[in-house]
Amino acid sequence: MKKILLADSDEANSAILELILNEFEYNVRRISSIQNCAEELASAHYDLLLFGLESNQEEGFRIIEDIRQKPEIADINLIFIIPNTEKIDVANAYRLGALDFIKRHSVPEVVLEKVRDAVAVTGKDTILVVDDEPMNLFLFTNLLGIRYNIITAGSGREALDILERESVDLLLLDLHMPDIDGFDVMRRLSAIPECDNLPIIVVTADSDFDTEAEIFQAGARDYISKPLVMQVAIQRIRRIIELSHLQKSLEDEVRKKSRELMLANTRLRQLSDQTIFALSCAIDAKDSYTNGHSRRVAMYAREISRRLGKSQEEQLDIYNVALLHDVGKIAIPESIIEKPGKLTNEEFEIIKSHTTRGYEILKTISVMPSLYIGALWHHERYDGRGYPHGKAGEDIPEIARIICVADCYDAMSSDRSYRGALPQAVVRSEIEKGMGTQFDPRFARIMLTMIDEDKDYRMRGKNSTDINRMTEIKDQ
Ligand SMILES: [Fe+2]
């Protein structure tokens, strides 16, 4: 909870202020004697001083001047509470580091807005003032010194040197200078990456429209006219710095949200990958003799697609589609799937229906419409004599053609209920024979290369899963 010291001899007004601020969860300590202000500030930590100026402004200014001399409390954020009727010395108040002014008997909304802005001020912003006229440098330093860290430069060259090595929150830039003028400084700033979003306010005696346009075109956020009207200058400087902070915090927020979104996306992707994997385990568990089949087919299909030059993303999609290519077998009775002997025609028709049943299961997943492609068409043949639709050649989606080769390879190179794994040479010649008839020759050729590289015939299923087999082969 932010702590505010409210020092004002107008007790009626400060009682109302205290009420308003307490209502909005500020912790307010109220004193009626402004003379005790420094002592009170030194006794506890405060985030803001609301200081009442009397008709005798001089005394109030003197007290604040004293506070600014005491290092332990000199940095206190300050708002002056001012009389409604009398004019106050605004320039002097700003010189003393006033953030703002609240008129007595202001409406609560105004009070709250100003207090909220003032307590949000943390640390001092740094302003680099560039002017070849020493009087202007002195004026700005004197006026802004309490609220901001002021660095001065007497020339454009000196300013660029400072900007190369120091972090600055605002650049106050004179336009007409002998060596490098203000426009030149702005142009050269583009070569300093740290100054990418540095807000610039130009200070100039030129008031013609062309110069105005040129100033904004050069990248300045605002300009201040000479001769200087200090109240206007200070308000503009403050506004630009606040806007710059706002922009920075917005950028931080966008970065934070993007990171969160990316993490959420990764989690979703993991969830879908793991769900698909779990489902493939359920499929494989149906038949103890083909245990691990879906995973091996998925690995072979991914390896073929890797060798085709597909992106990581595409390889992962193909892997997932292949994992579910036999999902329809969930709907086929185990007595048929695990039958050791020859199948009757009727049983074979039932087995064949795992393609369309797989499609029925997966078509409902609308966010990944390609999921069903592998399940529905992995038994199509390149020559059009496959099932369920007798599609041929390029009419069969590419993923299904890749899975078809991988699927047949695994069927031949794995132990089955009715036979052991076929010898590698037999598997190789079957794949070769099927080029252009059963298989797309392009993908069959890649499979043959993979077989040829697999000298010890490690790429096979021995009634057990061997998930790292492909990685081992790739590493050889
Ligand atoms: Fe199948």
Tab-separated table of C-alpha atoms and ligand atoms in Angstrom:
chain	number	residue	atom	x	y	z
A	1	MET	CA	0.000	0.000	0.000
A	2	LYS	CA	1.446	3.393	-1.013
A	3	LYS	CA	2.127	5.779	1.824
A	4	ILE	CA	1.357	9.486	1.521
A	5	LEU	CA	2.311	12.346	3.820
A	6	LEU	CA	-0.347	15.035	3.653
A	7	ALA	CA	0.996	18.287	5.111
A	8	ASP	CA	-1.501	21.139	4.972
A	9	SER	CA	-2.659	23.718	7.461
A	10	ASP	CA	-6.092	23.829	5.813
A	11	GLU	CA	-7.520	21.098	8.013
A	12	ALA	CA	-10.984	21.002	6.466
A	13	ASN	CA	-9.576	20.410	3.000
A	14	SER	CA	-6.978	17.896	4.087
A	15	ALA	CA	-9.563	15.893	6.070
A	16	ILE	CA	-11.568	15.470	2.865
A	17	LEU	CA	-8.434	14.586	0.902
A	18	GLU	CA	-7.534	11.972	3.505
A	19	LEU	CA	-11.001	10.474	3.252
A	20	ILE	CA	-10.815	10.231	-0.541
A	21	LEU	CA	-7.343	8.714	-0.507
A	22	ASN	CA	-8.108	6.223	2.260
A	23	GLU	CA	-11.105	5.081	0.297
A	24	PHE	CA	-8.732	4.130	-2.540
A	25	GLU	CA	-6.372	2.243	-0.295
A	26	TYR	CA	-3.640	4.808	0.166
A	27	ASN	CA	-2.105	4.922	3.595
A	28	VAL	CA	-2.323	8.617	4.553
A	29	ARG	CA	-0.555	10.365	7.435
A	30	ARG	CA	-1.925	13.861	7.947
A	31	ILE	CA	-0.087	16.709	9.679
A	32	SER	CA	-1.336	20.274	9.960
A	33	SER	CA	1.983	21.948	10.565
A	34	ILE	CA	4.045	22.153	7.381
A	35	GLN	CA	7.051	23.079	9.534
A	36	ASN	CA	7.188	19.449	10.816
A	37	CYS	CA	7.247	18.031	7.322
A	38	ALA	CA	10.980	17.250	7.026
A	39	GLU	CA	11.029	15.585	10.434
A	40	GLU	CA	8.046	13.382	9.567
A	41	LEU	CA	9.497	12.396	6.174
A	42	ALA	CA	12.732	11.354	7.881
A	43	SER	CA	10.887	9.204	10.431
A	44	ALA	CA	9.266	6.773	7.944
A	45	HIS	CA	9.202	5.805	4.277
A	46	TYR	CA	6.752	7.797	2.139
A	47	ASP	CA	5.905	7.465	-1.551
A	48	LEU	CA	4.470	10.954	-1.942
A	49	LEU	CA	4.320	14.305	-0.207
A	50	LEU	CA	1.142	16.335	-0.657
A	51	PHE	CA	2.272	19.753	0.493
A	52	GLY	CA	-0.120	22.663	1.101
A	53	LEU	CA	1.061	26.077	-0.030
A	54	GLU	CA	-0.234	29.000	2.019
A	55	SER	CA	-0.791	32.525	0.821
A	56	ASN	CA	2.775	33.038	2.037
A	57	GLN	CA	4.282	30.797	-0.616
A	58	GLU	CA	7.826	31.731	0.246
A	59	GLU	CA	7.785	29.842	3.512
A	60	GLY	CA	6.488	26.697	1.853
A	61	PHE	CA	9.135	26.899	-0.862
A	62	ARG	CA	11.823	27.362	1.789
A	63	ILE	CA	10.682	24.185	3.609
A	64	ILE	CA	10.774	22.194	0.355
A	65	GLU	CA	14.168	23.701	-0.481
A	66	ASP	CA	15.424	22.363	2.875
A	67	ILE	CA	13.948	18.922	2.192
A	68	ARG	CA	15.743	18.824	-1.169
A	69	GLN	CA	19.031	19.483	0.625
A	70	LYS	CA	18.669	16.421	2.896
A	71	PRO	CA	19.942	13.403	0.948
A	72	GLU	CA	17.798	10.803	2.771
A	73	ILE	CA	14.511	12.536	1.862
A	74	ALA	CA	15.533	14.715	-1.094
A	75	ASP	CA	13.974	12.402	-3.687
A	76	ILE	CA	10.426	12.440	-2.323
A	77	ASN	CA	7.733	12.727	-5.002
A	78	LEU	CA	5.920	16.017	-4.509
A	79	ILE	CA	2.548	17.511	-5.352
A	80	PHE	CA	1.677	21.020	-4.190
A	81	ILE	CA	-1.810	21.691	-2.891
A	82	ILE	CA	-2.471	25.265	-3.972
A	83	PRO	CA	-5.030	27.934	-3.162
A	84	ASN	CA	-7.890	28.386	-5.622
A	85	THR	CA	-7.593	32.083	-5.971
A	86	GLU	CA	-3.995	33.162	-5.689
A	87	LYS	CA	-1.365	32.891	-8.372
A	88	ILE	CA	1.596	30.806	-7.408
A	89	ASP	CA	5.153	30.871	-8.675
A	90	VAL	CA	4.841	27.805	-10.888
A	91	ALA	CA	8.378	28.043	-12.273
A	92	ASN	CA	9.797	27.978	-8.781
A	93	ALA	CA	7.548	25.083	-7.801
A	94	TYR	CA	8.776	23.059	-10.796
A	95	ARG	CA	12.355	23.985	-9.969
A	96	LEU	CA	11.735	22.417	-6.573
A	97	GLY	CA	10.679	19.186	-8.239
A	98	ALA	CA	6.892	19.456	-8.188
A	99	LEU	CA	5.255	16.659	-10.157
A	100	ASP	CA	1.882	18.357	-10.218
A	101	PHE	CA	-0.559	20.731	-8.501
A	102	ILE	CA	-3.915	20.022	-6.865
A	103	LYS	CA	-6.222	22.963	-6.238
A	104	ARG	CA	-7.972	22.947	-2.897
A	105	HIS	CA	-11.517	21.529	-3.160
A	106	SER	CA	-10.761	19.702	-6.411
A	107	VAL	CA	-13.150	16.903	-7.326
A	108	PRO	CA	-12.022	13.404	-6.162
A	109	GLU	CA	-11.398	12.143	-9.736
A	110	VAL	CA	-8.812	14.862	-10.355
A	111	VAL	CA	-7.109	14.224	-7.001
A	112	LEU	CA	-6.948	10.490	-7.558
A	113	GLU	CA	-5.604	10.745	-11.087
A	114	LYS	CA	-2.803	13.092	-10.075
A	115	VAL	CA	-1.890	11.056	-6.988
A	116	ARG	CA	-1.912	7.815	-8.953
A	117	ASP	CA	0.468	9.284	-11.568
A	118	ALA	CA	2.758	10.735	-8.908
A	119	VAL	CA	3.169	7.564	-6.820
A	120	ALA	CA	3.930	5.651	-10.003
A	121	VAL	CA	7.076	7.737	-10.508
A	122	THR	CA	9.996	5.562	-9.476
A	123	GLY	CA	13.596	6.549	-9.862
A	124	LYS	CA	14.776	9.492	-11.869
A	125	ASP	CA	14.700	9.639	-15.630
A	126	THR	CA	17.791	10.942	-17.358
A	127	ILE	CA	17.557	13.853	-19.785
A	128	LEU	CA	20.380	14.825	-22.111
A	129	VAL	CA	20.169	18.563	-22.867
A	130	VAL	CA	22.072	19.592	-25.989
A	131	ASP	CA	22.548	23.300	-26.650
A	132	ASP	CA	25.492	25.435	-27.733
A	133	GLU	CA	24.150	28.295	-25.597
A	134	PRO	CA	25.434	27.824	-21.996
A	135	MET	CA	22.588	29.964	-20.617
A	136	ASN	CA	20.001	27.474	-21.928
A	137	LEU	CA	21.912	24.545	-20.436
A	138	PHE	CA	21.975	26.353	-17.099
A	139	LEU	CA	18.252	27.139	-17.307
A	140	PHE	CA	17.222	23.547	-18.013
A	141	THR	CA	19.571	22.108	-15.402
A	142	ASN	CA	18.266	24.488	-12.773
A	143	LEU	CA	14.657	23.864	-13.656
A	144	LEU	CA	14.695	20.105	-14.176
A	145	GLY	CA	17.549	19.112	-11.856
A	146	ILE	CA	15.440	17.941	-8.934
A	147	ARG	CA	13.009	15.822	-10.941
A	148	TYR	CA	15.461	14.402	-13.454
A	149	ASN	CA	19.107	13.452	-13.837
A	150	ILE	CA	20.420	16.062	-16.211
A	151	ILE	CA	23.384	15.526	-18.518
A	152	THR	CA	24.438	18.450	-20.696
A	153	ALA	CA	26.273	18.630	-24.006
A	154	GLY	CA	27.461	21.860	-25.636
A	155	SER	CA	27.568	20.422	-29.175
A	156	GLY	CA	26.050	17.770	-31.401
A	157	ARG	CA	29.300	15.821	-31.491
A	158	GLU	CA	29.526	15.738	-27.695
A	159	ALA	CA	25.884	14.608	-27.537
A	160	LEU	CA	26.546	11.685	-29.891
A	161	ASP	CA	29.580	10.656	-27.821
A	162	ILE	CA	27.473	10.642	-24.656
A	163	LEU	CA	24.652	8.688	-26.317
A	164	GLU	CA	27.109	6.005	-27.426
A	165	ARG	CA	28.021	5.181	-23.841
A	166	GLU	CA	25.157	6.329	-21.587
A	167	SER	CA	21.549	5.335	-21.231
A	168	VAL	CA	19.241	8.323	-21.647
A	169	ASP	CA	15.436	8.572	-21.320
A	170	LEU	CA	14.911	11.819	-23.242
A	171	LEU	CA	16.918	14.022	-25.582
A	172	LEU	CA	16.318	17.802	-25.492
A	173	LEU	CA	17.922	18.951	-28.694
A	174	ASP	CA	18.771	22.424	-29.930
A	175	LEU	CA	18.364	22.773	-33.691
A	176	HIS	CA	20.997	25.344	-34.609
A	177	MET	CA	24.485	24.409	-33.483
A	178	PRO	CA	27.805	25.145	-35.180
A	179	ASP	CA	29.355	21.705	-35.816
A	180	ILE	CA	26.610	19.114	-36.159
A	181	ASP	CA	23.137	20.621	-36.097
A	182	GLY	CA	20.035	19.062	-34.509
A	183	PHE	CA	18.828	17.449	-37.749
A	184	ASP	CA	22.243	15.896	-38.273
A	185	VAL	CA	22.233	14.513	-34.722
A	186	MET	CA	18.829	12.899	-35.355
A	187	ARG	CA	20.056	11.360	-38.605
A	188	ARG	CA	23.196	9.947	-36.985
A	189	LEU	CA	21.203	8.513	-34.071
A	190	SER	CA	19.828	5.823	-36.360
A	191	ALA	CA	23.310	4.253	-36.310
A	192	ILE	CA	23.185	3.830	-32.519
A	193	PRO	CA	20.986	0.790	-31.737
A	194	GLU	CA	20.461	1.804	-28.084
A	195	CYS	CA	18.800	5.025	-29.308
A	196	ASP	CA	16.210	3.193	-31.366
A	197	ASN	CA	13.201	4.460	-29.456
A	198	LEU	CA	14.806	7.424	-27.733
A	199	PRO	CA	12.208	10.212	-27.436
A	200	ILE	CA	13.493	13.528	-28.775
A	201	ILE	CA	12.146	17.018	-28.137
A	202	VAL	CA	13.600	19.699	-30.356
A	203	VAL	CA	14.163	23.175	-28.887
A	204	THR	CA	14.034	25.854	-31.559
A	205	ALA	CA	13.382	29.499	-32.294
A	206	ASP	CA	12.138	28.609	-35.789
A	207	SER	CA	8.388	28.621	-35.846
A	208	ASP	CA	7.630	28.287	-39.550
A	209	PHE	CA	5.543	25.366	-40.769
A	210	ASP	CA	8.293	23.889	-42.935
A	211	THR	CA	10.668	23.527	-39.995
A	212	GLU	CA	7.861	22.091	-37.873
A	213	ALA	CA	7.154	19.454	-40.499
A	214	GLU	CA	10.837	18.732	-40.919
A	215	ILE	CA	11.256	18.286	-37.141
A	216	PHE	CA	8.570	15.597	-36.971
A	217	GLN	CA	9.786	13.972	-40.161
A	218	ALA	CA	13.260	13.665	-38.633
A	219	GLY	CA	11.761	11.588	-35.825
A	220	ALA	CA	11.253	14.097	-32.982
A	221	ARG	CA	8.254	13.480	-30.742
A	222	ASP	CA	7.640	17.163	-30.001
A	223	TYR	CA	9.237	20.587	-30.041
A	224	ILE	CA	9.572	23.491	-27.620
A	225	SER	CA	9.754	27.056	-28.925
A	226	LYS	CA	12.324	29.615	-27.893
A	227	PRO	CA	12.150	31.907	-26.013
A	228	LEU	CA	11.353	29.280	-23.438
A	229	VAL	CA	8.079	29.358	-21.542
A	230	MET	CA	9.162	27.122	-18.717
A	231	GLN	CA	5.709	25.886	-17.670
A	232	VAL	CA	4.962	24.751	-21.210
A	233	ALA	CA	8.416	23.221	-21.604
A	234	ILE	CA	8.082	21.217	-18.391
A	235	GLN	CA	4.619	19.927	-19.237
A	236	ARG	CA	5.801	18.810	-22.664
A	237	ILE	CA	8.886	17.104	-21.280
A	238	ARG	CA	6.843	15.318	-18.650
A	239	ARG	CA	4.194	14.231	-21.142
A	240	ILE	CA	6.734	12.814	-23.580
A	241	ILE	CA	8.541	10.905	-20.809
A	242	GLU	CA	5.253	9.485	-19.518
A	243	LEU	CA	4.275	8.421	-23.036
A	244	SER	CA	7.639	6.774	-23.499
A	245	HIS	CA	7.214	4.838	-20.232
A	246	LEU	CA	3.748	3.824	-21.323
A	247	GLN	CA	5.085	2.615	-24.656
A	248	LYS	CA	7.822	0.628	-22.916
A	249	SER	CA	5.413	-1.022	-20.502
A	250	LEU	CA	3.052	-1.822	-23.378
A	251	GLU	CA	5.902	-3.428	-25.293
A	252	ASP	CA	6.871	-5.411	-22.184
A	253	GLU	CA	3.265	-6.525	-21.798
A	254	VAL	CA	3.050	-7.608	-25.451
A	255	ARG	CA	6.318	-9.536	-25.090
A	256	LYS	CA	5.030	-11.193	-21.906
A	257	LYS	CA	1.704	-12.130	-23.520
A	258	SER	CA	3.470	-13.496	-26.611
A	259	ARG	CA	5.653	-15.663	-24.392
A	260	GLU	CA	2.591	-16.934	-22.511
A	261	LEU	CA	0.820	-17.655	-25.792
A	262	MET	CA	3.823	-19.543	-27.116
A	263	LEU	CA	3.971	-21.641	-23.941
A	264	ALA	CA	0.236	-22.346	-24.111
A	265	ASN	CA	0.643	-23.391	-27.766
A	266	THR	CA	3.522	-25.697	-26.890
A	267	ARG	CA	1.456	-27.267	-24.106
A	268	LEU	CA	-1.460	-27.773	-26.494
A	269	ARG	CA	0.832	-29.329	-29.082
A	270	GLN	CA	2.282	-31.633	-26.422
A	271	LEU	CA	-1.208	-32.555	-25.291
A	272	SER	CA	-2.286	-33.482	-28.797
A	273	ASP	CA	0.972	-35.361	-29.529
A	274	GLN	CA	0.722	-37.311	-26.288
A	275	THR	CA	-2.972	-38.062	-26.828
A	276	ILE	CA	-2.241	-39.394	-30.307
A	277	PHE	CA	0.624	-41.457	-28.936
A	278	ALA	CA	-1.584	-42.890	-26.172
A	279	LEU	CA	-4.203	-43.793	-28.757
A	280	SER	CA	-1.589	-45.536	-30.893
A	281	CYS	CA	-0.583	-47.607	-27.861
A	282	ALA	CA	-4.236	-48.628	-27.467
A	283	ILE	CA	-4.284	-49.712	-31.141
A	284	ASP	CA	-1.086	-51.734	-30.791
A	285	ALA	CA	-2.284	-53.343	-27.579
A	286	LYS	CA	-5.122	-54.965	-29.566
A	287	ASP	CA	-2.695	-57.378	-31.157
A	288	SER	CA	0.151	-58.659	-29.042
A	289	TYR	CA	1.990	-59.876	-32.151
A	290	THR	CA	2.091	-56.471	-33.805
A	291	ASN	CA	2.898	-54.579	-30.644
A	292	GLY	CA	4.825	-51.436	-31.541
A	293	HIS	CA	3.705	-51.571	-35.195
A	294	SER	CA	2.105	-48.091	-35.216
A	295	ARG	CA	5.154	-46.510	-33.626
A	296	ARG	CA	7.576	-48.197	-35.996
A	297	VAL	CA	5.515	-47.247	-39.052
A	298	ALA	CA	5.373	-43.670	-37.757
A	299	MET	CA	9.167	-43.619	-37.338
A	300	TYR	CA	9.802	-45.029	-40.818
A	301	ALA	CA	7.324	-42.576	-42.361
A	302	ARG	CA	8.956	-39.672	-40.554
A	303	GLU	CA	12.391	-40.805	-41.716
A	304	ILE	CA	11.200	-41.007	-45.339
A	305	SER	CA	9.761	-37.505	-45.065
A	306	ARG	CA	12.992	-36.236	-43.480
A	307	ARG	CA	14.948	-37.634	-46.425
A	308	LEU	CA	12.467	-35.933	-48.753
A	309	GLY	CA	13.500	-32.618	-47.206
A	310	LYS	CA	10.255	-31.949	-45.320
A	311	SER	CA	10.343	-29.389	-42.488
A	312	GLN	CA	10.397	-30.470	-38.834
A	313	GLU	CA	6.749	-29.440	-38.564
A	314	GLU	CA	5.753	-31.536	-41.595
A	315	GLN	CA	7.748	-34.518	-40.316
A	316	LEU	CA	5.907	-34.339	-36.997
A	317	ASP	CA	2.536	-34.155	-38.777
A	318	ILE	CA	3.388	-37.225	-40.866
A	319	TYR	CA	4.550	-39.024	-37.716
A	320	ASN	CA	1.220	-38.343	-35.987
A	321	VAL	CA	-0.871	-39.284	-39.016
A	322	ALA	CA	1.106	-42.537	-39.331
A	323	LEU	CA	0.714	-43.307	-35.613
A	324	LEU	CA	-3.037	-43.495	-36.173
A	325	HIS	CA	-3.070	-45.285	-39.543
A	326	ASP	CA	-4.517	-48.471	-38.007
A	327	VAL	CA	-6.884	-46.773	-35.537
A	328	GLY	CA	-9.846	-48.516	-37.253
A	329	LYS	CA	-8.573	-51.857	-35.905
A	330	ILE	CA	-10.019	-50.828	-32.540
A	331	ALA	CA	-13.426	-51.660	-34.073
A	332	ILE	CA	-12.337	-55.077	-35.441
A	333	PRO	CA	-12.871	-58.168	-33.232
A	334	GLU	CA	-9.638	-59.461	-31.693
A	335	SER	CA	-10.551	-62.999	-32.757
A	336	ILE	CA	-10.075	-61.906	-36.382
A	337	ILE	CA	-7.046	-59.672	-35.811
A	338	GLU	CA	-5.165	-62.342	-33.873
A	339	LYS	CA	-6.335	-65.320	-35.914
A	340	PRO	CA	-3.221	-67.414	-36.597
A	341	GLY	CA	-4.533	-69.275	-39.675
A	342	LYS	CA	-5.815	-68.105	-43.060
A	343	LEU	CA	-8.732	-65.623	-43.018
A	344	THR	CA	-12.023	-66.402	-44.732
A	345	ASN	CA	-13.197	-63.969	-47.428
A	346	GLU	CA	-15.755	-62.600	-45.033
A	347	GLU	CA	-13.131	-62.085	-42.308
A	348	PHE	CA	-10.825	-60.401	-44.799
A	349	GLU	CA	-13.617	-57.952	-45.739
A	350	ILE	CA	-14.019	-57.145	-42.057
A	351	ILE	CA	-10.263	-56.560	-41.701
A	352	LYS	CA	-10.311	-54.286	-44.774
A	353	SER	CA	-13.019	-52.190	-43.159
A	354	HIS	CA	-10.446	-50.883	-40.620
A	355	THR	CA	-9.622	-48.173	-43.187
A	356	THR	CA	-13.125	-46.718	-43.355
A	357	ARG	CA	-13.707	-47.284	-39.648
A	358	GLY	CA	-10.493	-45.366	-38.969
A	359	TYR	CA	-11.823	-42.546	-41.129
A	360	GLU	CA	-15.106	-42.523	-39.177
A	361	ILE	CA	-13.189	-42.214	-35.918
A	362	LEU	CA	-10.788	-39.477	-37.040
A	363	LYS	CA	-13.015	-37.325	-39.273
A	364	THR	CA	-14.512	-35.729	-36.168
A	365	ILE	CA	-11.154	-34.125	-35.305
A	366	SER	CA	-11.707	-30.959	-37.309
A	367	VAL	CA	-8.626	-29.091	-36.061
A	368	MET	CA	-6.386	-31.687	-37.769
A	369	PRO	CA	-8.308	-32.712	-40.861
A	370	SER	CA	-5.314	-34.553	-42.358
A	371	LEU	CA	-5.339	-37.073	-39.497
A	372	TYR	CA	-7.793	-39.400	-41.229
A	373	ILE	CA	-5.894	-39.450	-44.551
A	374	GLY	CA	-3.407	-42.070	-43.376
A	375	ALA	CA	-6.087	-44.266	-41.824
A	376	LEU	CA	-8.387	-44.173	-44.852
A	377	TRP	CA	-5.929	-44.585	-47.748
A	378	HIS	CA	-2.837	-46.413	-46.497
A	379	HIS	CA	-3.980	-49.608	-48.281
A	380	GLU	CA	-4.457	-47.893	-51.629
A	381	ARG	CA	-1.969	-49.047	-54.269
A	382	TYR	CA	-0.075	-46.916	-56.748
A	383	ASP	CA	-1.566	-48.959	-59.623
A	384	GLY	CA	-5.122	-48.418	-58.370
A	385	ARG	CA	-5.766	-51.992	-57.198
A	386	GLY	CA	-5.861	-51.207	-53.494
A	387	TYR	CA	-8.734	-50.493	-51.125
A	388	PRO	CA	-11.082	-48.962	-50.034
A	389	HIS	CA	-11.450	-46.607	-53.035
A	390	GLY	CA	-9.074	-47.933	-55.690
A	391	LYS	CA	-7.325	-44.575	-55.938
A	392	ALA	CA	-4.174	-44.522	-58.104
A	393	GLY	CA	-0.913	-42.588	-58.477
A	394	GLU	CA	-0.899	-38.984	-57.318
A	395	ASP	CA	-4.627	-39.215	-56.523
A	396	ILE	CA	-3.571	-40.948	-53.345
A	397	PRO	CA	-2.491	-38.250	-50.903
A	398	GLU	CA	1.285	-38.131	-50.430
A	399	ILE	CA	1.108	-38.932	-46.701
A	400	ALA	CA	-0.866	-42.108	-47.422
A	401	ARG	CA	1.667	-43.176	-50.111
A	402	ILE	CA	4.540	-42.688	-47.657
A	403	ILE	CA	2.722	-44.603	-44.892
A	404	CYS	CA	1.907	-47.408	-47.349
A	405	VAL	CA	5.625	-48.153	-47.937
A	406	ALA	CA	6.461	-47.829	-44.234
A	407	ASP	CA	3.509	-50.039	-43.253
A	408	CYS	CA	4.379	-52.847	-45.683
A	409	TYR	CA	8.036	-52.708	-44.720
A	410	ASP	CA	7.154	-53.144	-41.040
A	411	ALA	CA	4.634	-55.907	-41.758
A	412	MET	CA	7.354	-57.904	-43.529
A	413	SER	CA	10.218	-57.090	-41.153
A	414	SER	CA	8.280	-57.943	-37.951
A	415	ASP	CA	7.385	-61.204	-36.258
A	416	ARG	CA	3.742	-62.088	-36.835
A	417	SER	CA	1.426	-64.617	-35.148
A	418	TYR	CA	1.788	-66.918	-38.148
A	419	ARG	CA	5.506	-66.355	-39.039
A	420	GLY	CA	8.739	-64.701	-37.950
A	421	ALA	CA	10.221	-61.603	-39.578
A	422	LEU	CA	11.190	-62.172	-43.221
A	423	PRO	CA	14.907	-62.030	-44.098
A	424	GLN	CA	16.089	-58.558	-45.022
A	425	ALA	CA	16.936	-59.572	-48.603
A	426	VAL	CA	13.381	-60.856	-49.121
A	427	VAL	CA	11.891	-57.660	-47.685
A	428	ARG	CA	14.148	-55.612	-49.937
A	429	SER	CA	13.179	-57.480	-53.076
A	430	GLU	CA	9.454	-57.256	-52.207
A	431	ILE	CA	9.732	-53.478	-51.856
A	432	GLU	CA	11.662	-53.330	-55.109
A	433	LYS	CA	9.065	-55.485	-56.871
A	434	GLY	CA	6.267	-53.251	-55.622
A	435	MET	CA	7.792	-50.050	-57.088
A	436	GLY	CA	5.237	-48.478	-59.410
A	437	THR	CA	2.624	-51.163	-58.687
A	438	GLN	CA	2.002	-51.187	-54.968
A	439	PHE	CA	4.239	-48.246	-54.034
A	440	ASP	CA	5.059	-44.787	-55.261
A	441	PRO	CA	8.533	-45.471	-56.736
A	442	ARG	CA	9.960	-42.270	-55.216
A	443	PHE	CA	9.186	-43.323	-51.650
A	444	ALA	CA	10.012	-46.997	-52.258
A	445	ARG	CA	13.448	-45.913	-53.499
A	446	ILE	CA	14.065	-44.031	-50.252
A	447	MET	CA	12.974	-47.123	-48.305
A	448	LEU	CA	15.458	-49.216	-50.291
A	449	THR	CA	18.260	-46.791	-49.407
A	450	MET	CA	17.290	-47.059	-45.749
A	451	ILE	CA	17.398	-50.855	-45.997
A	452	ASP	CA	20.792	-50.756	-47.706
A	453	GLU	CA	22.193	-48.549	-44.981
A	454	ASP	CA	20.854	-50.938	-42.304
A	455	LYS	CA	23.716	-53.447	-42.557
A	456	ASP	CA	22.780	-55.483	-39.458
A	457	TYR	CA	19.043	-55.549	-40.102
A	458	ARG	CA	18.341	-53.689	-36.907
A	459	MET	CA	15.355	-51.896	-38.408
A	460	ARG	CA	12.776	-54.557	-37.627
A	461	GLY	CA	10.104	-55.436	-35.081
A	462	LYS	CA	10.741	-58.425	-32.882
A	463	ASN	CA	7.445	-58.412	-31.067
A	464	SER	CA	8.780	-55.533	-28.993
A	465	THR	CA	9.066	-51.824	-29.452
A	466	ASP	CA	12.415	-50.401	-30.353
A	467	ILE	CA	11.768	-46.733	-30.521
A	468	ASN	CA	15.370	-45.621	-30.923
A	469	ARG	CA	16.156	-47.867	-33.822
A	470	MET	CA	15.841	-45.181	-36.476
A	471	THR	CA	17.970	-42.752	-34.519
A	472	GLU	CA	20.669	-45.386	-34.241
A	473	ILE	CA	20.561	-46.017	-37.964
A	474	LYS	CA	20.720	-42.283	-38.732
A	475	ASP	CA	23.766	-41.935	-36.476
A	476	GLN	CA	25.733	-44.656	-38.209
B	1	FE	FE	-3.571	-51.154	-42.056
